[in-house]
XYZ file of C-alpha atoms in Angstrom:
203
model
C 0.000 0.000 0.000
C 1.171 3.523 -0.735
C 1.959 5.817 2.120
C -0.606 8.490 2.791
C 0.718 11.980 2.319
C -0.065 14.253 5.217
C -0.942 17.864 4.613
C 1.913 19.048 6.743
C 4.801 21.327 5.974
C 7.077 22.534 8.744
C 8.692 25.899 8.069
C 11.720 26.925 10.051
C 13.224 30.347 9.505
C 16.982 30.710 9.618
C 18.720 34.011 10.162
C 21.295 33.903 7.339
C 21.700 36.851 4.965
C 22.032 37.300 2.095
C 19.859 35.550 1.302
C 18.089 33.910 4.198
C 16.306 30.619 3.638
C 13.134 28.861 4.697
C 13.740 25.210 5.487
C 10.953 22.898 4.361
C 10.524 19.402 5.823
C 7.983 16.990 4.286
C 6.525 13.927 6.020
C 4.527 10.798 5.219
C 2.411 8.802 7.583
C 3.417 5.126 7.516
C 1.195 2.160 8.305
C 2.528 1.948 11.858
C 1.477 5.556 12.503
C 4.968 7.001 12.530
C 6.131 10.035 10.549
C 8.852 9.445 7.974
C 10.669 12.405 6.461
C 10.998 12.299 2.684
C 11.852 14.354 -0.382
C 10.086 13.318 -3.575
C 10.057 9.515 -3.710
C 13.077 9.148 -1.428
C 12.653 8.075 2.172
C 16.069 9.308 3.275
C 16.194 12.354 5.517
C 16.643 15.312 3.204
C 15.428 18.866 3.160
C 14.506 21.317 0.425
C 15.049 25.059 0.485
C 13.025 27.966 -0.853
C 15.275 31.016 -1.028
C 13.868 34.475 -0.393
C 15.871 37.135 -2.212
C 17.007 40.185 -0.254
C 15.213 43.474 -0.711
C 16.720 45.865 -3.233
C 16.990 49.656 -3.147
C 15.382 52.134 -5.515
C 15.382 55.934 -5.594
C 12.310 57.363 -7.246
C 10.876 60.797 -7.781
C 7.185 61.206 -7.124
C 4.878 64.154 -7.613
C 3.335 63.391 -4.225
C 3.358 66.593 -2.177
C 2.901 66.315 1.568
C 3.350 69.194 3.995
C 4.249 66.816 6.817
C 6.863 65.105 4.612
C 8.339 68.461 3.634
C 8.590 69.428 7.298
C 10.292 66.142 8.196
C 7.527 65.433 10.686
C 7.504 62.234 12.736
C 3.775 62.099 12.035
C 4.405 61.536 8.319
C 4.319 57.921 7.231
C 5.940 57.959 3.790
C 5.288 54.262 3.186
C 1.519 54.816 3.243
C 1.859 57.751 0.880
C 4.026 55.917 -1.635
C 1.946 52.737 -1.500
C -1.164 54.791 -2.195
C 0.601 56.535 -5.073
C 1.805 53.227 -6.543
C -1.553 51.521 -6.089
C -3.176 54.292 -8.102
C -1.129 53.369 -11.175
C -1.026 49.562 -10.866
C -3.159 47.430 -8.572
C -1.141 45.186 -6.256
C 2.244 46.714 -7.060
C 2.232 48.633 -3.768
C 2.502 45.349 -1.863
C 6.049 44.845 -3.173
C 7.269 47.980 -1.378
C 8.513 47.153 2.126
C 9.700 50.632 3.103
C 9.704 54.190 1.783
C 11.880 56.970 3.205
C 11.243 60.554 2.144
C 14.467 62.442 1.393
C 13.138 65.804 0.247
C 12.778 67.336 -3.234
C 10.019 64.785 -4.020
C 12.518 61.902 -3.803
C 12.118 58.634 -1.930
C 14.387 55.695 -1.127
C 12.443 52.440 -1.425
C 13.088 48.912 -0.191
C 11.354 46.715 -2.758
C 11.113 43.151 -3.977
C 13.612 42.604 -6.784
C 10.917 41.315 -9.117
C 9.019 44.622 -8.992
C 11.828 46.993 -10.008
C 11.037 47.092 -13.733
C 7.315 47.605 -13.076
C 7.933 50.516 -10.694
C 10.244 52.102 -13.285
C 7.355 52.114 -15.747
C 5.355 54.495 -13.552
C 7.907 56.695 -11.763
C 11.080 58.612 -12.527
C 13.885 56.244 -11.551
C 16.965 57.920 -10.052
C 18.588 54.756 -8.705
C 21.580 54.808 -11.058
C 22.698 58.203 -9.644
C 21.920 57.437 -6.006
C 24.761 58.324 -3.591
C 27.105 59.219 -6.459
C 28.573 62.672 -7.038
C 25.787 63.166 -9.627
C 23.050 62.333 -7.097
C 20.318 64.972 -7.650
C 20.305 65.620 -3.900
C 24.004 66.549 -4.102
C 23.440 69.284 -6.695
C 25.733 72.203 -5.964
C 24.160 75.172 -4.191
C 25.189 78.790 -4.479
C 27.927 79.660 -1.990
C 28.761 76.039 -1.160
C 31.299 73.605 -2.571
C 30.106 70.282 -3.967
C 31.561 68.528 -0.908
C 29.656 70.813 1.470
C 26.411 70.316 -0.456
C 26.838 66.513 -0.464
C 27.671 66.519 3.258
C 24.541 68.505 4.118
C 22.398 66.254 1.912
C 23.818 63.089 3.488
C 23.314 64.495 6.994
C 19.656 65.154 6.163
C 19.350 61.705 4.591
C 20.732 60.020 7.722
C 18.251 61.989 9.813
C 15.376 60.674 7.686
C 16.650 57.104 8.098
C 17.007 57.619 11.847
C 13.331 58.636 12.048
C 12.214 55.149 10.983
C 14.958 53.127 12.714
C 12.971 52.160 15.813
C 10.002 50.871 13.815
C 12.355 48.821 11.626
C 14.051 47.076 14.528
C 10.805 46.195 16.320
C 9.289 44.801 13.113
C 11.156 41.464 13.453
C 11.402 41.476 9.652
C 14.959 40.229 9.188
C 15.132 41.088 5.498
C 14.033 44.652 6.176
C 16.400 45.001 9.136
C 19.355 43.790 7.070
C 18.409 46.086 4.193
C 18.189 49.038 6.570
C 21.553 48.311 8.213
C 23.274 48.026 4.832
C 21.876 51.303 3.518
C 22.509 53.201 6.758
C 26.112 51.965 6.912
C 26.668 53.158 3.349
C 25.234 56.591 4.114
C 27.285 56.923 7.310
C 30.457 55.910 5.462
C 29.915 58.544 2.780
C 29.002 61.114 5.415
C 32.376 60.643 7.081
C 34.210 60.887 3.737
C 32.552 64.187 2.871
C 33.093 65.449 6.416
C 36.818 64.961 5.948
C 36.706 66.699 2.567
C 34.958 69.685 4.128
C 37.598 69.840 6.870
C 40.373 69.753 4.283
C 38.744 72.615 2.373
C 38.497 74.841 5.432
């Protein structure tokens, strides 16, 4: 007689990154009532893995205008704003956005599923290729300031916007989002220190 397949899948999250994996164990019920682990038609103890890809970063420009965002208010929840904006152009696409951070000048950093990048680009101005480079639109030179000073001020503001959402990220228990946030914040802090030194050298 064939073993009866139980409708049972045990999922165990591991903390590795990147990427982290979900371990899947499958079982059959044998005639003596015992569980036997299997993969496919094999009765040996094996496991399969479904890999979740890490979140990726996008910089977009949106026409969304929010007074609270422009004031850098703690009451502003940029993720809700961006999801609403994205949902208005393509149903369901907003669900692929895990985090949105408002940076000023109608620009947002997004943490998104990798599979949604091309679809988001279809609806919004994509600035990702210039993000955190000397040609970053947020680093545009301002009258009376050197390019290093302008970039330093922009990065300082950017770090402040990231700091505003830090506590909610760490209490979310979303390991992918936490790892994404740490990576981006470390990059910003590293650049901030570089431009700080450049400003000191210019003085």
